[in-house]
Amino acid sequence: MSRDIRISHVRITPVAFRDGPLLNAAGIHEPWALRAILEVETSDGRIGLAETYGDAPMLAVLEQARPHVVGLSPFALNLMEERLKAAIRPVPGAVEYTLAPGSHAAKNAAKAISAFEVAMLDLQGQAVGAPVVDLLGGAVRSEVAYSAYLFFKYAEHHGRPYEPDAWGEGISPQQVVAQARRMIALYGFQSIKLKGGVFEPRHEIACIRALSEAFRGMPLRLDPNANWSVATSKRAAEELDDLLEYYEDPCPGLDGMAELARHTRLPLATNMVVTTMEEFRRNVEKKAVKVILSDHHYWGGLRATRQLARMCALWELGMSMHSNSHLGISLVAMTHVAAAIPNLSYACDTHYPWQDEDIVRGGRIAFKDGAVAVPTRPGLGVELDRQALAKLHDQYLACGIRNRDDRRQMQKYDPSFTGATPRY
Amino acid sequence: MSRDIRISHVRITPVAFRDGPLLNAAGIHEPWALRAILEVETSDGRIGLAETYGDAPMLAVLEQARPHVVGLSPFALNLMEERLKAAIRPVPGAVEYTLAPGSHAAKNAAKAISAFEVAMLDLQGQAVGAPVVDLLGGAVRSEVAYSAYLFFKYAEHHGRPYEPDAWGEGISPQQVVAQARRMIALYGFQSIKLKGGVFEPRHEIACIRALSEAFRGMPLRLDPNANWSVATSKRAAEELDDLLEYYEDPCPGLDGMAELARHTRLPLATNMVVTTMEEFRRNVEKKAVKVILSDHHYWGGLRATRQLARMCALWELGMSMHSNSHLGISLVAMTHVAAAIPNLSYACDTHYPWQDEDIVRGGRIAFKDGAVAVPTRPGLGVELDRQALAKLHDQYLACGIRNRDDRRQMQKYDPSFTGATPRY
């Protein structure tokens, strides 16, 4: 491998793919989810891939980053980080949701660093003939477990932009159990997460109870996305105590979670109040959250995720992974880094079962017994299906969505919906 | 590069090299310093190098580690770490000095992990054609600055085992200034550290004052190696306030340093009270030390050192590097990792000027303007001079020293010396 290889070109392709009418605290998923596909090309003709957020402000951030990355060696990760930390400026127009840390403009530099780091690691791996996990110290496991990520959902989108998905409505406990059965039959997952914060806590607890009865011994999680007050979260904790492996972001804010932590023996998990290294620092001072749900897309990359994992080990915190609607490149990147983390203590979240499209060659990534095999091919181990990429880019151009906005979408169903939290 | 490359053999060669009659809080350096040279061989005939402590208990630790490393891929750093953490058991016979964290048996696993990690990174770099720094995210600087590391010293060793060195006696302020002039003329250093904790604080402060007058504007440090009480350290701080860039380990223990921190505006530095990740955690809770002097040999390797650096950045601590008597392999390993750390805020310590032998091909590593150029050749960028290695191994066999023991050596000069601390 020549040390003279340089990044010569960066191609950013926004894509849109079908997404289910999935309910959450902020509203409901729009019919099209956005991502950006990064192609980082080198002077010797290799292409490194990454996948990140595809909203308009993020595309502008990636454009800001582009000139600072062109000309670098794919090995110059530290220099890339320093340059982007210095160069990335706020971009107007971001629609920020507390439940989606990837939407926060304050994380722009970390998000851009992550995207370019993944693509550069893909290039490094291709150049040296090693999978990305080897560049992170090597795999400590040969497969990475994911959980069945259940959502309350409607049977179809407002306005029926395309044929309804095969999952049907998911509102009653029976429907939620049926959703879990279907997802586990298809993917083999061995733990279950329910995205809550949508209906009355009483209803959501009943759904957890139904899941517990239907899937004896299966680890369960509930994520009300900070849509419950501290008082509601405390009351619910008494009922959830024996049912959950962890209790994810029931109430808002680090102080609220710290208060709740003093009143429950359930470990509290978060992807909302510990989303940066600085918040990690405050959390260990306040002793609030016990399980950190990492996400390389906004934590600053795969190396930052490994850094976070070592800090979790040091402060005796559990660790797993958060997800947003995503495609196969993100899934393999998550799998590489998860394989390099000895103290990954829970199955990772993924929205992947909710998508039925992809832009990787060979079609959608396979799961076996709820897990993804750690790729052993050089780099990330995936290539682009250019026809699929063109199709999803056309969908992006046609769909008209430029910022994810779950609240606005919910108002199509219910004009009185405000999205104000905590709702319960 | 084939993914099937495996570690086939580990060769451990203890060496001894001439070391000056350098005084410190524990006593005086013996005439021979010990190191172990690791050669980790792969099935395709490459040799990865590392250098670490060479005392008898450390050799036994490396022997314990050996069978857990043979058979691994050089990329399997995480697996190697997990295995050695589980496998390394206490080894009797360690002579532990608080001033030399590398002598602590509790650090056996971290020390072994570090040694094998450096050798495996050397192998990785050779295999992929990239310098080790590129495997740590790439260089953010092209050279690494070191400081002039001054010692109080006698003109010659007890019993005159070989011809005295060219440095002469270093006790009076004038002699210390002369030592600094000579070292700076030879190496070009642009900052100065004085190892203290030897004489009355009044004398050591006078030496710092003489250095300050002789080298106007040159950053100065004093390291009494915890040989001063908290009360003495407080009184001395008042005099040192305008003279030092940092005040290194004047008094013992994290609580002592925390107490001192509340009484001086000098940043406190340490390689004694923050020597593990767990101690880092306690230090940030106690807000004691402001500058961490890392040392990859006992912190668990180059990746752990980068981890530590990111934690220092997060908790707004300064960072530099500690050293022991060492040879060229350690110096280049320090240089690679230092080049990958953006927030390395001070010139690193090195004992290298006190040695006149080496086991690397081409002879001793060059300094320019007090800095070592970051190697750009694949791997660590150094090879063994097998003739020199054999000579230093013969010296090891002949010298009879198997555990560094500065106190016992001092008792040859002064039978009443107890080494009890804090002395002042």
mmCIF file of C-alpha atoms in Angstrom, chain A residues 116-421:
data_model
loop_
_atom_site.group_PDB
_atom_site.id
_atom_site.type_symbol
_atom_site.label_atom_id
_atom_site.label_comp_id
_atom_site.label_asym_id
_atom_site.label_seq_id
_atom_site.Cartn_x
_atom_site.Cartn_y
_atom_site.Cartn_z
ATOM 1 C CA PHE A 116 -15.957 10.528 7.108
ATOM 2 C CA GLU A 117 -14.295 8.248 9.658
ATOM 3 C CA VAL A 118 -16.417 5.271 8.611
ATOM 4 C CA ALA A 119 -15.667 5.886 4.920
ATOM 5 C CA MET A 120 -11.939 6.349 5.647
ATOM 6 C CA LEU A 121 -11.842 3.161 7.724
ATOM 7 C CA ASP A 122 -13.548 1.380 4.820
ATOM 8 C CA LEU A 123 -10.770 2.684 2.551
ATOM 9 C CA GLN A 124 -8.063 1.659 5.036
ATOM 10 C CA GLY A 125 -9.510 -1.831 5.289
ATOM 11 C CA GLN A 126 -9.686 -2.199 1.507
ATOM 12 C CA ALA A 127 -6.142 -0.906 1.127
ATOM 13 C CA VAL A 128 -4.649 -3.265 3.701
ATOM 14 C CA GLY A 129 -6.952 -6.246 3.105
ATOM 15 C CA ALA A 130 -8.506 -6.289 6.578
ATOM 16 C CA PRO A 131 -12.108 -5.836 7.737
ATOM 17 C CA VAL A 132 -12.859 -2.595 9.573
ATOM 18 C CA VAL A 133 -13.227 -4.474 12.855
ATOM 19 C CA ASP A 134 -9.532 -5.401 12.608
ATOM 20 C CA LEU A 135 -8.689 -1.687 12.483
ATOM 21 C CA LEU A 136 -10.573 -1.325 15.765
ATOM 22 C CA GLY A 137 -8.484 -3.976 17.502
ATOM 23 C CA GLY A 138 -10.201 -7.037 16.093
ATOM 24 C CA ALA A 139 -13.411 -8.906 16.829
ATOM 25 C CA VAL A 140 -14.133 -10.325 20.271
ATOM 26 C CA ARG A 141 -17.260 -12.015 18.866
ATOM 27 C CA SER A 142 -18.116 -13.397 15.426
ATOM 28 C CA GLU A 143 -21.704 -12.100 15.382
ATOM 29 C CA VAL A 144 -23.556 -9.156 16.903
ATOM 30 C CA ALA A 145 -26.978 -9.627 18.492
ATOM 31 C CA TYR A 146 -29.792 -7.179 17.774
ATOM 32 C CA SER A 147 -33.183 -6.884 19.477
ATOM 33 C CA ALA A 148 -36.709 -7.000 18.047
ATOM 34 C CA TYR A 149 -37.577 -3.313 17.933
ATOM 35 C CA LEU A 150 -41.372 -3.057 18.203
ATOM 36 C CA PHE A 151 -43.412 0.052 17.502
ATOM 37 C CA PHE A 152 -46.969 1.065 18.040
ATOM 38 C CA LYS A 153 -48.128 1.688 14.504
ATOM 39 C CA TYR A 154 -51.012 2.400 12.202
ATOM 40 C CA ALA A 155 -51.886 -0.014 9.417
ATOM 41 C CA GLU A 156 -51.099 2.540 6.734
ATOM 42 C CA HIS A 157 -49.749 6.030 6.129
ATOM 43 C CA HIS A 158 -51.950 9.112 5.815
ATOM 44 C CA GLY A 159 -52.887 9.570 2.168
ATOM 45 C CA ARG A 160 -51.712 6.011 1.328
ATOM 46 C CA PRO A 161 -48.593 7.077 -0.676
ATOM 47 C CA TYR A 162 -47.892 3.391 -1.449
ATOM 48 C CA GLU A 163 -49.338 -0.008 -0.620
ATOM 49 C CA PRO A 164 -49.513 -0.620 3.158
ATOM 50 C CA ASP A 165 -46.765 -2.764 4.726
ATOM 51 C CA ALA A 166 -47.334 -6.351 5.786
ATOM 52 C CA TRP A 167 -47.131 -5.607 9.515
ATOM 53 C CA GLY A 168 -50.676 -4.287 9.912
ATOM 54 C CA GLU A 169 -51.869 -2.218 12.823
ATOM 55 C CA GLY A 170 -49.928 -2.448 16.096
ATOM 56 C CA ILE A 171 -51.846 -0.851 18.928
ATOM 57 C CA SER A 172 -53.483 -3.420 21.191
ATOM 58 C CA PRO A 173 -51.422 -5.776 23.366
ATOM 59 C CA GLN A 174 -52.504 -8.635 21.086
ATOM 60 C CA GLN A 175 -51.351 -6.749 17.990
ATOM 61 C CA VAL A 176 -48.024 -5.889 19.627
ATOM 62 C CA VAL A 177 -47.474 -9.545 20.560
ATOM 63 C CA ALA A 178 -48.350 -10.561 16.998
ATOM 64 C CA GLN A 179 -45.830 -8.013 15.685
ATOM 65 C CA ALA A 180 -43.176 -9.482 17.957
ATOM 66 C CA ARG A 181 -43.981 -13.029 16.849
ATOM 67 C CA ARG A 182 -43.684 -12.048 13.207
ATOM 68 C CA MET A 183 -40.431 -10.169 13.718
ATOM 69 C CA ILE A 184 -38.871 -12.968 15.733
ATOM 70 C CA ALA A 185 -40.010 -15.569 13.178
ATOM 71 C CA LEU A 186 -38.352 -13.526 10.415
ATOM 72 C CA TYR A 187 -35.140 -12.519 12.202
ATOM 73 C CA GLY A 188 -34.679 -14.769 15.250
ATOM 74 C CA PHE A 189 -34.219 -11.910 17.740
ATOM 75 C CA GLN A 190 -33.711 -12.953 21.347
ATOM 76 C CA SER A 191 -34.707 -9.752 23.124
ATOM 77 C CA ILE A 192 -37.493 -7.235 22.592
ATOM 78 C CA LYS A 193 -37.700 -3.460 22.776
ATOM 79 C CA LEU A 194 -40.997 -1.591 22.605
ATOM 80 C CA LYS A 195 -40.933 2.061 21.581
ATOM 81 C CA GLY A 196 -43.386 3.681 23.965
ATOM 82 C CA GLY A 197 -44.292 7.212 24.966
ATOM 83 C CA VAL A 198 -47.304 7.069 22.646
ATOM 84 C CA PHE A 199 -50.338 5.884 24.633
ATOM 85 C CA GLU A 200 -51.381 6.075 28.268
ATOM 86 C CA PRO A 201 -48.659 4.443 30.406
ATOM 87 C CA ARG A 202 -51.265 1.945 31.639
ATOM 88 C CA HIS A 203 -51.714 0.687 28.067
ATOM 89 C CA GLU A 204 -47.998 0.478 27.365
ATOM 90 C CA ILE A 205 -47.390 -1.430 30.597
ATOM 91 C CA ALA A 206 -50.170 -3.831 29.590
ATOM 92 C CA CYS A 207 -48.358 -4.399 26.292
ATOM 93 C CA ILE A 208 -45.103 -5.149 28.118
ATOM 94 C CA ARG A 209 -46.981 -7.535 30.377
ATOM 95 C CA ALA A 210 -48.502 -9.279 27.347
ATOM 96 C CA LEU A 211 -45.043 -9.592 25.764
ATOM 97 C CA SER A 212 -43.683 -10.978 29.009
ATOM 98 C CA GLU A 213 -46.397 -13.617 29.106
ATOM 99 C CA ALA A 214 -46.041 -14.484 25.425
ATOM 100 C CA PHE A 215 -42.237 -14.652 25.505
ATOM 101 C CA ARG A 216 -41.282 -16.118 28.886
ATOM 102 C CA GLY A 217 -37.699 -15.348 29.849
ATOM 103 C CA MET A 218 -37.093 -13.041 26.879
ATOM 104 C CA PRO A 219 -35.366 -9.785 27.953
ATOM 105 C CA LEU A 220 -37.726 -6.818 27.470
ATOM 106 C CA ARG A 221 -37.204 -3.039 27.289
ATOM 107 C CA LEU A 222 -39.578 -0.111 27.137
ATOM 108 C CA ASP A 223 -38.630 3.322 25.777
ATOM 109 C CA PRO A 224 -41.195 6.076 26.474
ATOM 110 C CA ASN A 225 -38.796 8.644 24.936
ATOM 111 C CA ALA A 226 -39.070 11.054 27.874
ATOM 112 C CA ASN A 227 -42.795 11.409 27.401
ATOM 113 C CA TRP A 228 -43.569 10.535 31.024
ATOM 114 C CA SER A 229 -43.136 12.864 33.982
ATOM 115 C CA VAL A 230 -40.816 11.818 36.791
ATOM 116 C CA ALA A 231 -43.860 11.024 38.962
ATOM 117 C CA THR A 232 -45.413 8.863 36.227
ATOM 118 C CA SER A 233 -42.059 7.178 35.613
ATOM 119 C CA LYS A 234 -41.733 6.357 39.316
ATOM 120 C CA ARG A 235 -45.230 4.871 39.508
ATOM 121 C CA ALA A 236 -44.674 2.856 36.334
ATOM 122 C CA ALA A 237 -41.324 1.616 37.625
ATOM 123 C CA GLU A 238 -43.095 -0.238 40.410
ATOM 124 C CA GLU A 239 -45.075 -2.218 37.861
ATOM 125 C CA LEU A 240 -42.190 -2.664 35.416
ATOM 126 C CA ASP A 241 -39.681 -3.668 38.047
ATOM 127 C CA ASP A 242 -39.872 -7.414 37.373
ATOM 128 C CA LEU A 243 -40.589 -7.103 33.662
ATOM 129 C CA LEU A 244 -37.705 -5.133 32.125
ATOM 130 C CA GLU A 245 -33.984 -5.650 31.657
ATOM 131 C CA TYR A 246 -33.680 -1.864 31.497
ATOM 132 C CA TYR A 247 -35.936 1.177 31.550
ATOM 133 C CA GLU A 248 -35.065 3.516 28.701
ATOM 134 C CA ASP A 249 -35.545 7.296 28.910
ATOM 135 C CA PRO A 250 -38.931 7.338 30.634
ATOM 136 C CA CYS A 251 -38.635 10.977 31.767
ATOM 137 C CA PRO A 252 -36.852 14.084 30.463
ATOM 138 C CA GLY A 253 -33.484 15.440 31.475
ATOM 139 C CA LEU A 254 -30.495 14.165 33.382
ATOM 140 C CA ASP A 255 -31.829 15.547 36.668
ATOM 141 C CA GLY A 256 -35.173 13.802 36.151
ATOM 142 C CA MET A 257 -33.416 10.528 35.379
ATOM 143 C CA ALA A 258 -31.169 10.985 38.442
ATOM 144 C CA GLU A 259 -34.231 11.549 40.624
ATOM 145 C CA LEU A 260 -35.910 8.458 39.173
ATOM 146 C CA ALA A 261 -32.724 6.402 39.640
ATOM 147 C CA ARG A 262 -32.987 6.940 43.380
ATOM 148 C CA HIS A 263 -36.486 5.393 43.345
ATOM 149 C CA THR A 264 -36.143 2.275 41.236
ATOM 150 C CA ARG A 265 -33.895 -0.748 41.120
ATOM 151 C CA LEU A 266 -34.373 -0.944 37.341
ATOM 152 C CA PRO A 267 -31.228 0.126 35.502
ATOM 153 C CA LEU A 268 -31.998 3.303 33.563
ATOM 154 C CA ALA A 269 -30.833 3.428 29.960
ATOM 155 C CA THR A 270 -30.560 6.419 27.654
ATOM 156 C CA ASN A 271 -29.899 7.728 24.221
ATOM 157 C CA MET A 272 -31.352 11.116 25.152
ATOM 158 C CA VAL A 273 -29.561 12.491 28.213
ATOM 159 C CA VAL A 274 -26.084 11.064 27.528
ATOM 160 C CA THR A 275 -25.382 11.789 23.892
ATOM 161 C CA THR A 276 -21.957 13.446 24.086
ATOM 162 C CA MET A 277 -18.760 12.927 26.041
ATOM 163 C CA GLU A 278 -19.593 16.048 28.085
ATOM 164 C CA GLU A 279 -22.961 14.562 29.033
ATOM 165 C CA PHE A 280 -21.204 11.315 29.936
ATOM 166 C CA ARG A 281 -19.093 13.319 32.345
ATOM 167 C CA ARG A 282 -22.122 14.959 33.932
ATOM 168 C CA ASN A 283 -23.910 11.614 34.178
ATOM 169 C CA VAL A 284 -21.134 9.960 36.148
ATOM 170 C CA GLU A 285 -21.097 12.940 38.478
ATOM 171 C CA LYS A 286 -24.861 12.644 39.027
ATOM 172 C CA LYS A 287 -24.987 8.827 39.028
ATOM 173 C CA ALA A 288 -28.205 8.841 36.970
ATOM 174 C CA VAL A 289 -28.124 6.466 34.012
ATOM 175 C CA LYS A 290 -26.632 2.955 34.144
ATOM 176 C CA VAL A 291 -26.806 1.903 30.485
ATOM 177 C CA ILE A 292 -25.547 4.061 27.630
ATOM 178 C CA LEU A 293 -27.099 3.470 24.221
ATOM 179 C CA SER A 294 -24.332 4.556 21.891
ATOM 180 C CA ASP A 295 -24.744 5.559 18.272
ATOM 181 C CA HIS A 296 -21.638 6.038 16.169
ATOM 182 C CA HIS A 297 -23.503 8.410 13.826
ATOM 183 C CA TYR A 298 -23.619 11.197 16.407
ATOM 184 C CA TRP A 299 -20.969 10.128 18.976
ATOM 185 C CA GLY A 300 -18.199 10.895 16.481
ATOM 186 C CA GLY A 301 -17.528 7.546 14.849
ATOM 187 C CA LEU A 302 -16.418 4.012 15.490
ATOM 188 C CA ARG A 303 -13.299 4.996 17.411
ATOM 189 C CA ALA A 304 -15.302 7.365 19.618
ATOM 190 C CA THR A 305 -17.761 4.532 20.253
ATOM 191 C CA ARG A 306 -14.925 2.286 21.394
ATOM 192 C CA GLN A 307 -13.693 5.151 23.580
ATOM 193 C CA LEU A 308 -17.161 5.458 25.072
ATOM 194 C CA ALA A 309 -17.213 1.695 25.678
ATOM 195 C CA ARG A 310 -13.969 1.853 27.650
ATOM 196 C CA MET A 311 -15.363 4.707 29.710
ATOM 197 C CA CYS A 312 -18.524 2.686 30.351
ATOM 198 C CA ALA A 313 -16.356 -0.200 31.584
ATOM 199 C CA LEU A 314 -14.423 2.152 33.855
ATOM 200 C CA TRP A 315 -17.539 3.703 35.383
ATOM 201 C CA GLU A 316 -19.303 0.310 35.533
ATOM 202 C CA LEU A 317 -22.035 1.319 33.103
ATOM 203 C CA GLY A 318 -23.715 -1.069 30.709
ATOM 204 C CA MET A 319 -23.636 -0.371 27.000
ATOM 205 C CA SER A 320 -25.688 -1.083 23.945
ATOM 206 C CA MET A 321 -26.618 0.711 20.710
ATOM 207 C CA HIS A 322 -29.356 3.077 19.627
ATOM 208 C CA SER A 323 -30.621 3.277 16.052
ATOM 209 C CA ASN A 324 -32.647 5.402 13.646
ATOM 210 C CA SER A 325 -34.262 4.294 10.386
ATOM 211 C CA HIS A 326 -31.241 3.167 8.384
ATOM 212 C CA LEU A 327 -29.912 1.027 5.563
ATOM 213 C CA GLY A 328 -27.289 -1.680 5.252
ATOM 214 C CA ILE A 329 -24.133 0.438 5.374
ATOM 215 C CA SER A 330 -25.051 1.727 8.821
ATOM 216 C CA LEU A 331 -25.945 -1.809 9.928
ATOM 217 C CA VAL A 332 -22.550 -3.216 8.959
ATOM 218 C CA ALA A 333 -20.720 -0.245 10.498
ATOM 219 C CA MET A 334 -22.630 -0.848 13.758
ATOM 220 C CA THR A 335 -21.755 -4.540 13.524
ATOM 221 C CA HIS A 336 -18.022 -3.905 13.028
ATOM 222 C CA VAL A 337 -17.744 -1.613 16.042
ATOM 223 C CA ALA A 338 -20.019 -3.748 18.230
ATOM 224 C CA ALA A 339 -17.798 -6.743 17.490
ATOM 225 C CA ALA A 340 -14.780 -4.812 18.825
ATOM 226 C CA ILE A 341 -16.396 -3.921 22.171
ATOM 227 C CA PRO A 342 -15.909 -6.575 24.866
ATOM 228 C CA ASN A 343 -18.342 -4.930 27.298
ATOM 229 C CA LEU A 344 -21.304 -4.601 24.940
ATOM 230 C CA SER A 345 -23.757 -5.859 27.513
ATOM 231 C CA TYR A 346 -27.087 -5.930 25.635
ATOM 232 C CA ALA A 347 -28.386 -6.726 22.158
ATOM 233 C CA CYS A 348 -28.299 -3.605 19.939
ATOM 234 C CA ASP A 349 -31.304 -1.711 18.637
ATOM 235 C CA THR A 350 -31.969 -1.590 14.920
ATOM 236 C CA HIS A 351 -34.825 -0.229 12.792
ATOM 237 C CA TYR A 352 -33.675 -2.450 9.915
ATOM 238 C CA PRO A 353 -36.712 -4.813 9.956
ATOM 239 C CA TRP A 354 -38.928 -1.790 9.265
ATOM 240 C CA GLN A 355 -37.255 -1.175 5.928
ATOM 241 C CA ASP A 356 -37.623 -3.332 2.828
ATOM 242 C CA GLU A 357 -35.183 -1.546 0.528
ATOM 243 C CA ASP A 358 -31.405 -1.230 0.508
ATOM 244 C CA ILE A 359 -28.574 0.181 -1.542
ATOM 245 C CA VAL A 360 -25.972 -2.511 -0.852
ATOM 246 C CA ARG A 361 -25.097 -5.063 -3.497
ATOM 247 C CA GLY A 362 -26.677 -8.447 -2.906
ATOM 248 C CA GLY A 363 -29.748 -6.977 -1.260
ATOM 249 C CA ARG A 364 -30.614 -6.750 2.370
ATOM 250 C CA ILE A 365 -28.200 -7.846 5.116
ATOM 251 C CA ALA A 366 -29.048 -11.266 6.571
ATOM 252 C CA PHE A 367 -29.805 -11.981 10.229
ATOM 253 C CA LYS A 368 -29.395 -15.394 11.809
ATOM 254 C CA ASP A 369 -30.816 -16.063 15.269
ATOM 255 C CA GLY A 370 -31.235 -12.326 15.699
ATOM 256 C CA ALA A 371 -27.610 -11.576 14.938
ATOM 257 C CA VAL A 372 -25.539 -10.222 12.053
ATOM 258 C CA ALA A 373 -22.301 -12.047 11.232
ATOM 259 C CA VAL A 374 -19.261 -9.788 11.553
ATOM 260 C CA PRO A 375 -18.015 -9.190 7.997
ATOM 261 C CA THR A 376 -14.624 -10.701 7.208
ATOM 262 C CA ARG A 377 -14.109 -9.107 3.788
ATOM 263 C CA PRO A 378 -11.757 -6.094 3.559
ATOM 264 C CA GLY A 379 -13.172 -2.773 4.719
ATOM 265 C CA LEU A 380 -16.829 -2.567 5.663
ATOM 266 C CA GLY A 381 -17.417 -5.549 3.409
ATOM 267 C CA VAL A 382 -20.297 -4.031 1.430
ATOM 268 C CA GLU A 383 -20.497 -2.396 -1.977
ATOM 269 C CA LEU A 384 -23.093 -0.150 -3.548
ATOM 270 C CA ASP A 385 -25.829 -1.463 -5.808
ATOM 271 C CA ARG A 386 -25.778 1.565 -8.112
ATOM 272 C CA GLN A 387 -29.152 0.811 -9.606
ATOM 273 C CA ALA A 388 -30.721 0.662 -6.155
ATOM 274 C CA LEU A 389 -28.875 3.841 -5.148
ATOM 275 C CA ALA A 390 -30.244 5.659 -8.214
ATOM 276 C CA LYS A 391 -33.746 4.433 -7.430
ATOM 277 C CA LEU A 392 -33.585 5.602 -3.795
ATOM 278 C CA HIS A 393 -32.103 8.906 -4.906
ATOM 279 C CA ASP A 394 -35.028 9.345 -7.321
ATOM 280 C CA GLN A 395 -37.355 8.616 -4.407
ATOM 281 C CA TYR A 396 -35.552 11.351 -2.476
ATOM 282 C CA LEU A 397 -36.050 13.824 -5.301
ATOM 283 C CA ALA A 398 -39.714 12.880 -5.659
ATOM 284 C CA CYS A 399 -40.794 12.572 -2.013
ATOM 285 C CA GLY A 400 -40.393 16.243 -1.191
ATOM 286 C CA ILE A 401 -39.278 15.588 2.399
ATOM 287 C CA ARG A 402 -36.109 17.506 3.311
ATOM 288 C CA ASN A 403 -36.281 17.454 7.113
ATOM 289 C CA ARG A 404 -37.719 14.619 9.165
ATOM 290 C CA ASP A 405 -40.728 16.039 11.001
ATOM 291 C CA ASP A 406 -42.742 13.455 12.926
ATOM 292 C CA ARG A 407 -44.904 16.071 14.626
ATOM 293 C CA ARG A 408 -46.040 17.727 11.412
ATOM 294 C CA GLN A 409 -46.817 14.279 10.001
ATOM 295 C CA MET A 410 -48.908 13.411 13.082
ATOM 296 C CA GLN A 411 -50.904 16.599 12.612
ATOM 297 C CA LYS A 412 -52.171 15.153 9.324
ATOM 298 C CA TYR A 413 -53.923 12.500 11.411
ATOM 299 C CA ASP A 414 -54.744 14.725 14.372
ATOM 300 C CA PRO A 415 -54.586 18.498 13.798
ATOM 301 C CA SER A 416 -54.710 19.099 17.569
ATOM 302 C CA PHE A 417 -51.460 17.162 18.166
ATOM 303 C CA THR A 418 -48.847 19.454 19.763
ATOM 304 C CA GLY A 419 -46.017 17.044 20.528
ATOM 305 C CA ALA A 420 -45.537 18.809 23.872
ATOM 306 C CA THR A 421 -43.754 16.557 26.360
#
